mmCIF file of C-alpha atoms in Angstrom:
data_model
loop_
_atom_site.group_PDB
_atom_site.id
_atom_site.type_symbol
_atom_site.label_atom_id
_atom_site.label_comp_id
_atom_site.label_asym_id
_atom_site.label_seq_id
_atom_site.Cartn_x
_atom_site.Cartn_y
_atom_site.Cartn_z
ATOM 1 C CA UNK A 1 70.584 -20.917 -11.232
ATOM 2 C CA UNK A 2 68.623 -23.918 -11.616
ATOM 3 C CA UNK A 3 65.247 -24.466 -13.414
ATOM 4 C CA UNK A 4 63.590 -24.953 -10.614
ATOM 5 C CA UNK A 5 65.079 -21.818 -8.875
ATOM 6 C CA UNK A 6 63.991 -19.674 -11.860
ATOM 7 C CA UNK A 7 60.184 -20.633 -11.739
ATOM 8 C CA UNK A 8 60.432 -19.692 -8.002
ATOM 9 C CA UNK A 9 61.844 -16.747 -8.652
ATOM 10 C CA UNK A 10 59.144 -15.874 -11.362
ATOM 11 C CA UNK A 11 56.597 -16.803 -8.985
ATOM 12 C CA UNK A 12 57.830 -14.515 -6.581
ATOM 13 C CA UNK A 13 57.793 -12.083 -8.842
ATOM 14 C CA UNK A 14 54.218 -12.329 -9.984
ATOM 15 C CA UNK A 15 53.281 -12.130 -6.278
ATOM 16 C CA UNK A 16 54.963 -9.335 -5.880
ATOM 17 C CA UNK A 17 53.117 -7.450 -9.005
ATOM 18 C CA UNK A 18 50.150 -8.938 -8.040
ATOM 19 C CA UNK A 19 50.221 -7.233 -4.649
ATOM 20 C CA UNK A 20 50.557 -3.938 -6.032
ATOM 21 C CA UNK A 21 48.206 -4.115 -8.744
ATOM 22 C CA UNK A 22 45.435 -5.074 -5.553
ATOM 23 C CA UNK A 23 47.127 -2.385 -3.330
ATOM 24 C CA UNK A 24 46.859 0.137 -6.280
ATOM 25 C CA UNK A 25 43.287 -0.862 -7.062
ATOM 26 C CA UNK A 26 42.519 -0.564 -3.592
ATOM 27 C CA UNK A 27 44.341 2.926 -2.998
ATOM 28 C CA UNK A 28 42.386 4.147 -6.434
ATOM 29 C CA UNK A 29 38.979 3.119 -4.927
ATOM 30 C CA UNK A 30 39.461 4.448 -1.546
ATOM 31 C CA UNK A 31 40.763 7.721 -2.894
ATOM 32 C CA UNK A 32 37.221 7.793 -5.307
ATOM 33 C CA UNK A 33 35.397 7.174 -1.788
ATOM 34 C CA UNK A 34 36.658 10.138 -0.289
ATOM 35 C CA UNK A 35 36.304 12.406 -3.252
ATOM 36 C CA UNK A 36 32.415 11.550 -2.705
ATOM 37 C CA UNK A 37 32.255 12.777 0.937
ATOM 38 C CA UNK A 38 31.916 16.370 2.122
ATOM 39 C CA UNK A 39 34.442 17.763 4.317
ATOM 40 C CA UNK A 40 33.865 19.777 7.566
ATOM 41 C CA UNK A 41 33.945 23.574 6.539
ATOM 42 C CA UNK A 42 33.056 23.021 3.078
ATOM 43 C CA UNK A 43 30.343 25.089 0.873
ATOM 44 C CA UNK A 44 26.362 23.927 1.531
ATOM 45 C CA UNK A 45 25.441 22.165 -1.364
ATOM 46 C CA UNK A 46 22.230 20.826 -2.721
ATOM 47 C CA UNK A 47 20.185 19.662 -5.573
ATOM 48 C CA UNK A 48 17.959 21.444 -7.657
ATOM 49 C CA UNK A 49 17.605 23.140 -10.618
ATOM 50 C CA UNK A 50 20.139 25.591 -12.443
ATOM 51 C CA UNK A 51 18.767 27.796 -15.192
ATOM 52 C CA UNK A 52 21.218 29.742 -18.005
ATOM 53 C CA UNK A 53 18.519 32.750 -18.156
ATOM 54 C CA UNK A 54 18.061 33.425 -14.518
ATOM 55 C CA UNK A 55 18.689 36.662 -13.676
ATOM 56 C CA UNK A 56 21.824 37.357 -12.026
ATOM 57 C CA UNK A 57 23.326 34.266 -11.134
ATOM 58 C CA UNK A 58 27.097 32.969 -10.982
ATOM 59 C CA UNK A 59 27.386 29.703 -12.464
ATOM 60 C CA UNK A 60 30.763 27.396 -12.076
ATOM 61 C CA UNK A 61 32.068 24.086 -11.716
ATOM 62 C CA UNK A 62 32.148 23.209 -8.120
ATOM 63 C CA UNK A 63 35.306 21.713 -6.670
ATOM 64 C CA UNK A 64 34.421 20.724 -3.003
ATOM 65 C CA UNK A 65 34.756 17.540 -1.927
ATOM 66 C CA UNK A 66 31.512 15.542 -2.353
ATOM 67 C CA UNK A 67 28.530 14.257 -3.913
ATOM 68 C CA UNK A 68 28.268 17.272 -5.788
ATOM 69 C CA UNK A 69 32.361 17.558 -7.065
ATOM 70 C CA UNK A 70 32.476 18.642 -10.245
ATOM 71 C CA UNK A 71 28.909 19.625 -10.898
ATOM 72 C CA UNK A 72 27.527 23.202 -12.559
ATOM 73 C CA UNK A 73 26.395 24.846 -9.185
ATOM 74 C CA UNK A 74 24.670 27.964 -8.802
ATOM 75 C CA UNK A 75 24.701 31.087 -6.784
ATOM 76 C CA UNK A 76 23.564 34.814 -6.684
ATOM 77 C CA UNK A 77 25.792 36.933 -8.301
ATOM 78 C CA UNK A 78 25.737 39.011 -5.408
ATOM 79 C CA UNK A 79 26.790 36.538 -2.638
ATOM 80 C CA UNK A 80 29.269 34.093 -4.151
ATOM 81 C CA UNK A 81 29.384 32.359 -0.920
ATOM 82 C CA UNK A 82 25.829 31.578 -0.429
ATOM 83 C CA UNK A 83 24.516 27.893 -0.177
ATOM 84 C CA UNK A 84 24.867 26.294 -3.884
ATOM 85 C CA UNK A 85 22.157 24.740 -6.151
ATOM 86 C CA UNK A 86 24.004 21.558 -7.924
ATOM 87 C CA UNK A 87 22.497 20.862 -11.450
ATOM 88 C CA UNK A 88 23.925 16.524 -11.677
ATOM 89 C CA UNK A 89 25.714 18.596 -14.965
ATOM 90 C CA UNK A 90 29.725 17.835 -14.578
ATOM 91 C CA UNK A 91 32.030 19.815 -16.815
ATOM 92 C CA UNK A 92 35.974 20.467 -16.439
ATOM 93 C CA UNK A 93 35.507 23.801 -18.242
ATOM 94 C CA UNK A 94 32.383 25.713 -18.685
ATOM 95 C CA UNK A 95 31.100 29.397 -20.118
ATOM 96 C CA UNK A 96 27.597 30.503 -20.795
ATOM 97 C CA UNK A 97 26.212 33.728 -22.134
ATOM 98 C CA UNK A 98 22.286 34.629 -23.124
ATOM 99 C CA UNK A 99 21.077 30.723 -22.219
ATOM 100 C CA UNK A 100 23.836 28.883 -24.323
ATOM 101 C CA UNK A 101 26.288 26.872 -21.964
ATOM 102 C CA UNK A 102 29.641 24.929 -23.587
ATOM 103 C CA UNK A 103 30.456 22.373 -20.932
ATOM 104 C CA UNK A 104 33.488 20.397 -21.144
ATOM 105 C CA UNK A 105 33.955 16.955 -20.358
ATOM 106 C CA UNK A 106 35.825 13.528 -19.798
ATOM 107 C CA UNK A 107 34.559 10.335 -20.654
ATOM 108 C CA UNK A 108 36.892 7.840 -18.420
ATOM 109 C CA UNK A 109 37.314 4.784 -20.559
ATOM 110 C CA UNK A 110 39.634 1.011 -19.531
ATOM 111 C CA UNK A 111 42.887 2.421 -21.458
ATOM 112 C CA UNK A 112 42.849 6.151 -21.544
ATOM 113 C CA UNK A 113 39.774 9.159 -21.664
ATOM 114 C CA UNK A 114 38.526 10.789 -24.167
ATOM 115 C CA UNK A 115 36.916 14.306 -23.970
ATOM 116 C CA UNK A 116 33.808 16.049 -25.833
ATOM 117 C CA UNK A 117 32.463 19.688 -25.955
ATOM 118 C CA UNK A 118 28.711 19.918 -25.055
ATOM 119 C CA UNK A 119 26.457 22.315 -25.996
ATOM 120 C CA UNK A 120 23.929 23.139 -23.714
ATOM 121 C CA UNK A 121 20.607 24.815 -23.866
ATOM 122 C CA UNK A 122 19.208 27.260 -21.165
ATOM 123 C CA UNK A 123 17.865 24.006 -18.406
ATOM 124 C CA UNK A 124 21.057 22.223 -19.800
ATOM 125 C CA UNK A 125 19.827 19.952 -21.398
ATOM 126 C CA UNK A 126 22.258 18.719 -24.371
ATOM 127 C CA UNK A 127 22.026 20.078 -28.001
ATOM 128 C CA UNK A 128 24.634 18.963 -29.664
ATOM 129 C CA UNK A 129 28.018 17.669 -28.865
ATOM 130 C CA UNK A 130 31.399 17.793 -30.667
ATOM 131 C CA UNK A 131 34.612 15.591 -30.315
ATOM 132 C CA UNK A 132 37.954 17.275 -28.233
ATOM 133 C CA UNK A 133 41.151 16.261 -29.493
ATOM 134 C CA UNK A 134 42.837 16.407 -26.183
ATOM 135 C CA UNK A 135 42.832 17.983 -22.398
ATOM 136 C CA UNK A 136 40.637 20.702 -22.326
ATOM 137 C CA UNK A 137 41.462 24.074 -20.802
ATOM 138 C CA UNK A 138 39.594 27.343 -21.864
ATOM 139 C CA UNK A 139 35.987 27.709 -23.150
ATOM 140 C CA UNK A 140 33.843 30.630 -23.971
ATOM 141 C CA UNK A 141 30.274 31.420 -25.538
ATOM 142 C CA UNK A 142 30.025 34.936 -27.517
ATOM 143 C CA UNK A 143 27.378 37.231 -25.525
ATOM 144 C CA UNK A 144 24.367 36.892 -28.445
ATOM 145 C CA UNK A 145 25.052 32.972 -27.642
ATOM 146 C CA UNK A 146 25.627 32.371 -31.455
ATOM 147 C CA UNK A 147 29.550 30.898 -31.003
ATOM 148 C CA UNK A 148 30.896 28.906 -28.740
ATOM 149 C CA UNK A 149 34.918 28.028 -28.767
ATOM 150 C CA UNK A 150 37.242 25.872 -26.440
ATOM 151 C CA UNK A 151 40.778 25.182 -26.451
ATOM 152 C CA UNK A 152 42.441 21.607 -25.643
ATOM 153 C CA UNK A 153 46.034 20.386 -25.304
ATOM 154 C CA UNK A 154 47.246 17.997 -27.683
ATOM 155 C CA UNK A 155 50.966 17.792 -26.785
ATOM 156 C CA UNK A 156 52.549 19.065 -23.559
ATOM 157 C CA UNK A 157 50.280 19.664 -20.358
ATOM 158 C CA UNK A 158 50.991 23.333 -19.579
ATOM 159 C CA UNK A 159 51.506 27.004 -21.270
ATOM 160 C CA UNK A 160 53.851 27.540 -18.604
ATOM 161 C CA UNK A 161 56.438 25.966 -20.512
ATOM 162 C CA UNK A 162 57.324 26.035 -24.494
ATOM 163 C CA UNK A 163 56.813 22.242 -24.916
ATOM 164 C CA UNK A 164 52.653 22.325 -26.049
ATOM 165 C CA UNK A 165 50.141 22.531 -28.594
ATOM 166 C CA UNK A 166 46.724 23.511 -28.853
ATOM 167 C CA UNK A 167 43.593 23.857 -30.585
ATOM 168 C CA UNK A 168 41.193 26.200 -31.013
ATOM 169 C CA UNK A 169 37.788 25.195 -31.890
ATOM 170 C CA UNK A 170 34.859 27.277 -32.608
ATOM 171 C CA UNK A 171 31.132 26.081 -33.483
ATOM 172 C CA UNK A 172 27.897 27.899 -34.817
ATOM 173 C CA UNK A 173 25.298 26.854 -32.548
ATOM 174 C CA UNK A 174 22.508 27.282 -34.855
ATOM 175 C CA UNK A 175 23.842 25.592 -37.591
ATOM 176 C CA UNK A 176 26.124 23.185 -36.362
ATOM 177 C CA UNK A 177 29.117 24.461 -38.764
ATOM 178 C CA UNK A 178 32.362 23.619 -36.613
ATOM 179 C CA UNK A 179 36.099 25.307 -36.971
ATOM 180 C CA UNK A 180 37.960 22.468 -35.624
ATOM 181 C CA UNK A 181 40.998 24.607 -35.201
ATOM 182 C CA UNK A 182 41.481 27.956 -36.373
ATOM 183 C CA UNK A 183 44.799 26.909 -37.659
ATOM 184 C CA UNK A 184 42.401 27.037 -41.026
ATOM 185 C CA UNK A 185 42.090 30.914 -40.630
ATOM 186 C CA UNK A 186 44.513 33.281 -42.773
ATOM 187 C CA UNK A 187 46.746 34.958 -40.649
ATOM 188 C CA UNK A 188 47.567 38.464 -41.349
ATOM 189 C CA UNK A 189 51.155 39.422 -39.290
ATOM 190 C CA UNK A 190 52.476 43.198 -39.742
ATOM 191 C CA UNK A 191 49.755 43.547 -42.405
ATOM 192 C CA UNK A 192 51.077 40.124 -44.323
ATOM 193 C CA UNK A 193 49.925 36.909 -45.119
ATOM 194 C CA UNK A 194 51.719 34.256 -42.464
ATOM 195 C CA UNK A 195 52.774 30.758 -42.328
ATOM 196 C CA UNK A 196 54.379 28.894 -39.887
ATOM 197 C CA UNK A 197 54.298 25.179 -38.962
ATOM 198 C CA UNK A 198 54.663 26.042 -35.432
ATOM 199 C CA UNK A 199 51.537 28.325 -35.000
ATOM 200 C CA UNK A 200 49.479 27.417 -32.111
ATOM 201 C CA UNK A 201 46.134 29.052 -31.080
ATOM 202 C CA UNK A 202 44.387 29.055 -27.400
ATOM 203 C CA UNK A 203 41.935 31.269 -25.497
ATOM 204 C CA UNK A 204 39.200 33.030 -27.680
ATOM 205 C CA UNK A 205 36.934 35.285 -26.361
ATOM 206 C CA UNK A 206 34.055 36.709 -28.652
ATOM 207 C CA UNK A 207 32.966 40.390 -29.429
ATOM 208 C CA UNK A 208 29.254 41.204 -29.036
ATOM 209 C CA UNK A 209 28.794 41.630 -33.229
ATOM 210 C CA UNK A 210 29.140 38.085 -33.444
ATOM 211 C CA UNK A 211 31.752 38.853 -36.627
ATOM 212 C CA UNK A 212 34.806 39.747 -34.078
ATOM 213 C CA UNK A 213 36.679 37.319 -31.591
ATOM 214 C CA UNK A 214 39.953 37.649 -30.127
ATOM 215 C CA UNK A 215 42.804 34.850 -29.268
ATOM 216 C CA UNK A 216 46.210 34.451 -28.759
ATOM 217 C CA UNK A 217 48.353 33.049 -31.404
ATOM 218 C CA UNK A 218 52.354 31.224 -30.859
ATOM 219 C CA UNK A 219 54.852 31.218 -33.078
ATOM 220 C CA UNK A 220 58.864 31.219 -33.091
ATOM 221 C CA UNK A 221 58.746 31.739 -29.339
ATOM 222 C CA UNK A 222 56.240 34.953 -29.120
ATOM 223 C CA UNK A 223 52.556 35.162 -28.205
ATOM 224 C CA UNK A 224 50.402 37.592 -29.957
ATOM 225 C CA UNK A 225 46.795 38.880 -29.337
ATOM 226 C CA UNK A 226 45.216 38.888 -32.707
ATOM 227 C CA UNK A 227 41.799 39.812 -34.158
ATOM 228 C CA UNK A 228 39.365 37.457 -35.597
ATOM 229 C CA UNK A 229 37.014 37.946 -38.595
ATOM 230 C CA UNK A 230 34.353 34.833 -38.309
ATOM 231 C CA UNK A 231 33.207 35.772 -41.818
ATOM 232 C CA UNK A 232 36.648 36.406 -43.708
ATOM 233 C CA UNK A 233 38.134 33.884 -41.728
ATOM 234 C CA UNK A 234 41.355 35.531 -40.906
ATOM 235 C CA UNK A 235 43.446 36.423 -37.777
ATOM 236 C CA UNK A 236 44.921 39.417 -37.350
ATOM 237 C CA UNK A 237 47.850 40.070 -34.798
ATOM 238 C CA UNK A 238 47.240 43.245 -32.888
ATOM 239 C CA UNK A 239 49.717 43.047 -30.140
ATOM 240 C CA UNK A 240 52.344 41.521 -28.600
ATOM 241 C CA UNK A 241 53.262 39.088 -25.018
ATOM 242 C CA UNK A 242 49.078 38.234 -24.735
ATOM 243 C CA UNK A 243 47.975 35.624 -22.692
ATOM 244 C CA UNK A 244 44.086 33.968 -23.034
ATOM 245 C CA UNK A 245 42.745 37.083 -23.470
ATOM 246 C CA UNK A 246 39.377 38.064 -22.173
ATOM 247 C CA UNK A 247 37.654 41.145 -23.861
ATOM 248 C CA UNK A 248 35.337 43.901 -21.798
ATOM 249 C CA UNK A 249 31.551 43.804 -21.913
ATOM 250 C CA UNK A 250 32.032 47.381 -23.738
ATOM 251 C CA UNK A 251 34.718 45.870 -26.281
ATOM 252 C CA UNK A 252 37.164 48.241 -25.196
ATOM 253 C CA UNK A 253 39.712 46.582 -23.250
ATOM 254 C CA UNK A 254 41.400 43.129 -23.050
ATOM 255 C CA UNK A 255 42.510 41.664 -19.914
ATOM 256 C CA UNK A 256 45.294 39.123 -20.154
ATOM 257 C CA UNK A 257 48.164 37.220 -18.526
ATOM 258 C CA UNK A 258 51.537 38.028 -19.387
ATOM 259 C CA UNK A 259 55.019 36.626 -19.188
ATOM 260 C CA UNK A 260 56.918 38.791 -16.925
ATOM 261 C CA UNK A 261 60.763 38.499 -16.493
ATOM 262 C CA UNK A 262 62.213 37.365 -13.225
ATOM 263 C CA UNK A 263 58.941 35.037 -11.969
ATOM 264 C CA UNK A 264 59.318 31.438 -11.563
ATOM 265 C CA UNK A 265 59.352 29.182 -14.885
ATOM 266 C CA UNK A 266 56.184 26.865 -13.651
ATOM 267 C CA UNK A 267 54.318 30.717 -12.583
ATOM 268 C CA UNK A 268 55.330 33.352 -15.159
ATOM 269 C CA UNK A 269 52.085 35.436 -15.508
ATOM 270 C CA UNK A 270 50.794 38.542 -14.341
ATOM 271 C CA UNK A 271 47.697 40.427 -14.917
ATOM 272 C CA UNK A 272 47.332 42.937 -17.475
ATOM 273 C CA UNK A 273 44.465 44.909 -19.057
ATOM 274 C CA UNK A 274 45.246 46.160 -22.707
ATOM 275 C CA UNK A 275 42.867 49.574 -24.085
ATOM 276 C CA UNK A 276 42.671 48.430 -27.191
ATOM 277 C CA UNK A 277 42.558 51.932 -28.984
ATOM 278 C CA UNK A 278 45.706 53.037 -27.517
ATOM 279 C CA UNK A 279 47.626 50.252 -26.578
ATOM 280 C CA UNK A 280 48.110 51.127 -23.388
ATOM 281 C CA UNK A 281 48.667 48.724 -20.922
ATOM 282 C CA UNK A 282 47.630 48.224 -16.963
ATOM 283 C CA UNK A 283 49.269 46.228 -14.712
ATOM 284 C CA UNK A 284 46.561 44.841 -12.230
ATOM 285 C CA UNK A 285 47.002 44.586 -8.623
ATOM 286 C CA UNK A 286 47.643 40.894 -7.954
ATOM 287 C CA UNK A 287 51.031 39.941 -7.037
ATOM 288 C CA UNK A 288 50.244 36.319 -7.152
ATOM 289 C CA UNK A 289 50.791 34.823 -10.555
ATOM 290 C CA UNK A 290 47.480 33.613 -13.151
ATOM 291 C CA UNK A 291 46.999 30.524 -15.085
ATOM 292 C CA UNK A 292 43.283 31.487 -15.854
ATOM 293 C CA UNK A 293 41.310 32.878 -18.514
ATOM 294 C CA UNK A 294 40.065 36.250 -16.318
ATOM 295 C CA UNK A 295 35.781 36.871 -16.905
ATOM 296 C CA UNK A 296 34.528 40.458 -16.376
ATOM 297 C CA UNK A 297 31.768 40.570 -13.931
ATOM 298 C CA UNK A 298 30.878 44.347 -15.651
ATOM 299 C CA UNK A 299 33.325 46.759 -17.039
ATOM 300 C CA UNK A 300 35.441 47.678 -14.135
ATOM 301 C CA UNK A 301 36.001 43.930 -12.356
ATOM 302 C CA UNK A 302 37.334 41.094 -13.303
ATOM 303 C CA UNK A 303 37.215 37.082 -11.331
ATOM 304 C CA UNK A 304 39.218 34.484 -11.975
ATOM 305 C CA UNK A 305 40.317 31.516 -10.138
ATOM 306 C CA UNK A 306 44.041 30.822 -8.226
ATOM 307 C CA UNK A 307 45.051 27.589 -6.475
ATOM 308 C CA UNK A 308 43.127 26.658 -3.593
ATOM 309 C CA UNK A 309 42.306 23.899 -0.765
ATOM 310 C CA UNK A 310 39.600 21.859 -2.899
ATOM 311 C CA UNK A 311 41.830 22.830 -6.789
ATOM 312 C CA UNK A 312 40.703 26.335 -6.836
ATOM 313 C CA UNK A 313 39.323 29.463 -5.406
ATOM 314 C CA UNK A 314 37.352 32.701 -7.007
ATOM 315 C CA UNK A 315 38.877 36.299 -6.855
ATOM 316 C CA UNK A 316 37.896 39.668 -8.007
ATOM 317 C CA UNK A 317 40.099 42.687 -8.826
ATOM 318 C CA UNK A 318 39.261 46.025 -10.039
ATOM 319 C CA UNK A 319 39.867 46.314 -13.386
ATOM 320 C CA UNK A 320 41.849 49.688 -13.596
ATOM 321 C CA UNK A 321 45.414 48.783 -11.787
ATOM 322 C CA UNK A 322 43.968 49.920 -8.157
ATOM 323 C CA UNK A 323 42.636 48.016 -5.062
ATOM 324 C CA UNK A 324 43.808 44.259 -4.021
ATOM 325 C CA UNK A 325 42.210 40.861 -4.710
ATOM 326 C CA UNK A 326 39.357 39.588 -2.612
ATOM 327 C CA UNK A 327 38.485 36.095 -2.797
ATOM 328 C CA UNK A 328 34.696 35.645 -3.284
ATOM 329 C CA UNK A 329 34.294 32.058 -3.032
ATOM 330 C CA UNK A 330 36.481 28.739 -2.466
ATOM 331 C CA UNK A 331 36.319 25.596 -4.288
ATOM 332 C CA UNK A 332 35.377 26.901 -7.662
ATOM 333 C CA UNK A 333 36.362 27.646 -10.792
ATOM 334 C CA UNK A 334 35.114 28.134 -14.778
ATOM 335 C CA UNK A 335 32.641 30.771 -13.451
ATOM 336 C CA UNK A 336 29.747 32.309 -16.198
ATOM 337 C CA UNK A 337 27.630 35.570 -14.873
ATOM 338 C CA UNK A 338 23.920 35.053 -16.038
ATOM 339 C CA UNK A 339 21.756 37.386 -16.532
#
């Protein structure tokens, strides 16, 4: 091939790349331009203001298509499909308990994102925010308000698989003191001291004493639901095959997700609720398998969200092993019951 040949041929070329660096640029921008615009059928949305202390409200990240995608919306507890109030807040994942939110977000930068943990006071208005070392997934406030945890990826992009790692952060919201993973926690396995360089944690959830949390811990290829002691800092496991645990409003019970044998590889959880005195556990009545951290709307019901049209859609289930799921509202997820 000549010289001359070879310069076309590299010219060519950079056409060619050139073209589909516009066309992707252009396919990026018109795919942001429809994320902005409501679709027929979809939830009635509008401005306004969203409080952490009114009473009995649903809060959640709304997922319709729109101005409003990706917002903190609120409802009435007691009609999840009523109109929503959008607050301008945007969080990934969000919790809030007695007028302390944790909001989750992404800050889209030229090369890659970065992601943060917000704390947010009862009109959400920031208080203090805190650096997330990766993709984040699960977040939860303990019911006083006190704590606030979250739980990001940092290798791997889903628990279905074995190919992950986590962290577990927690945070004091009055002081400021931050866990950045609770890797630094003592863990106490079959009443010993344990180490293990594979030990992963994800998916606290906070007792009411604000002393006692619970989480699930990895190691060697087995997930355990152990015990936290904020003030000894230690983790204790308690049982075994527990999924991003979620503990009662009575601190009786944990509801779970759990591996069970024979389900796909990319869906292997079902829910489970654990009575924590006697170990007894409850398979719940939803054949469909979880990826979600479930929240108890009051001791005998839990919601969490499942795959939908817009990302995700709200369901509720009775807590006890009886009834079916009932989906309570579409194009949300990360819900928080105020009040």
């Amino acid at each position: 091939m000549t010289l001359r040949n070879r310069i076309l041929v590299l010219a060519c070329a950079l056409v060619v790349l050139a073209g589909v660096a516009v066309a992707s640029v252009l396919h990026a921008s018109a795919r942001a331009d429809r994320r902005i615009q409501a679709r027929p059928g979809g939830p009635r949305i509008s401005a306004g203001p969203v409080s952490l202390t009114d009473s009995r409200r649903l809060v959640f990240r709304n997922m319709a298509w729109g101005p409003h995608r990706d917002e903190l919306t609120s409802v009435p507890a007691s009609d999840p499909s009523a109109p929503r109030i959008a607050s301008k807040v945007k969080c990934l994942r969000f919790y809030a308990a007695s007028g302390t939110g944790v909001c989750l977000q992404a800050k889209h930068g030229t090369v890659q994102d970065t992601y943060r943990a917000v704390i947010l006071d009862a009109t959400l208005h920031e208080r203090a925010r805190y650096d997330v070392p990766g993709i984040p997934s699960r977040a939860r406030v303990s019911p006083s308000g006190r704590f606030a945890a979250w739980t990001a990826f940092v290798g791997g992009d889903s628990y279905a698989g074995t190919n992950f790692s986590t962290r577990a952060a927690i945070v004091d919201t009055r002081t400021g003191r931050l866990t950045p993973s609770l890797e630094a926690y003592r863990v106490i396995k079959d009443g010993r001291t344990y180490h293990a360089a594979d030990v992963n944690f994800w998916g606290v959830t906070f007792a009411s004493d604000d002393r006692t949390f619970y989480a699930t811990m990895a190691t060697h290829g087995s997930t355990y639901l152990v015990r936290g002691d904020l003030r000894a800092r230690t983790v204790t496991t308690v049982h075994t095959d527990v999924e991003c645990p979620s503990l009662s409003p009575d601190g009786t019970r944990v509801a779970y997700k759990k591996r069970v044998e024979g389900l796909p590889a990319d869906a292997p959880w079902h829910l489970y609720v654990l009575d924590l005195a006697t170990g007894r556990e409850t398979a719940l009545a939803e054949p469909r398998s979880v990826d979600d951290q479930a929240v108890w709307r009051d001791d005998h019901t839990l919601v969490y969200a499942l795959p939908g049209d817009y990302g995700a859609d709200l369901y509720t289930l009775p807590s006890d092993g009886t009834g079916a799921p009932h989906r309570i509202s579409t194009a949300a997820v990360s819900p928080a019951y105020i009040g």
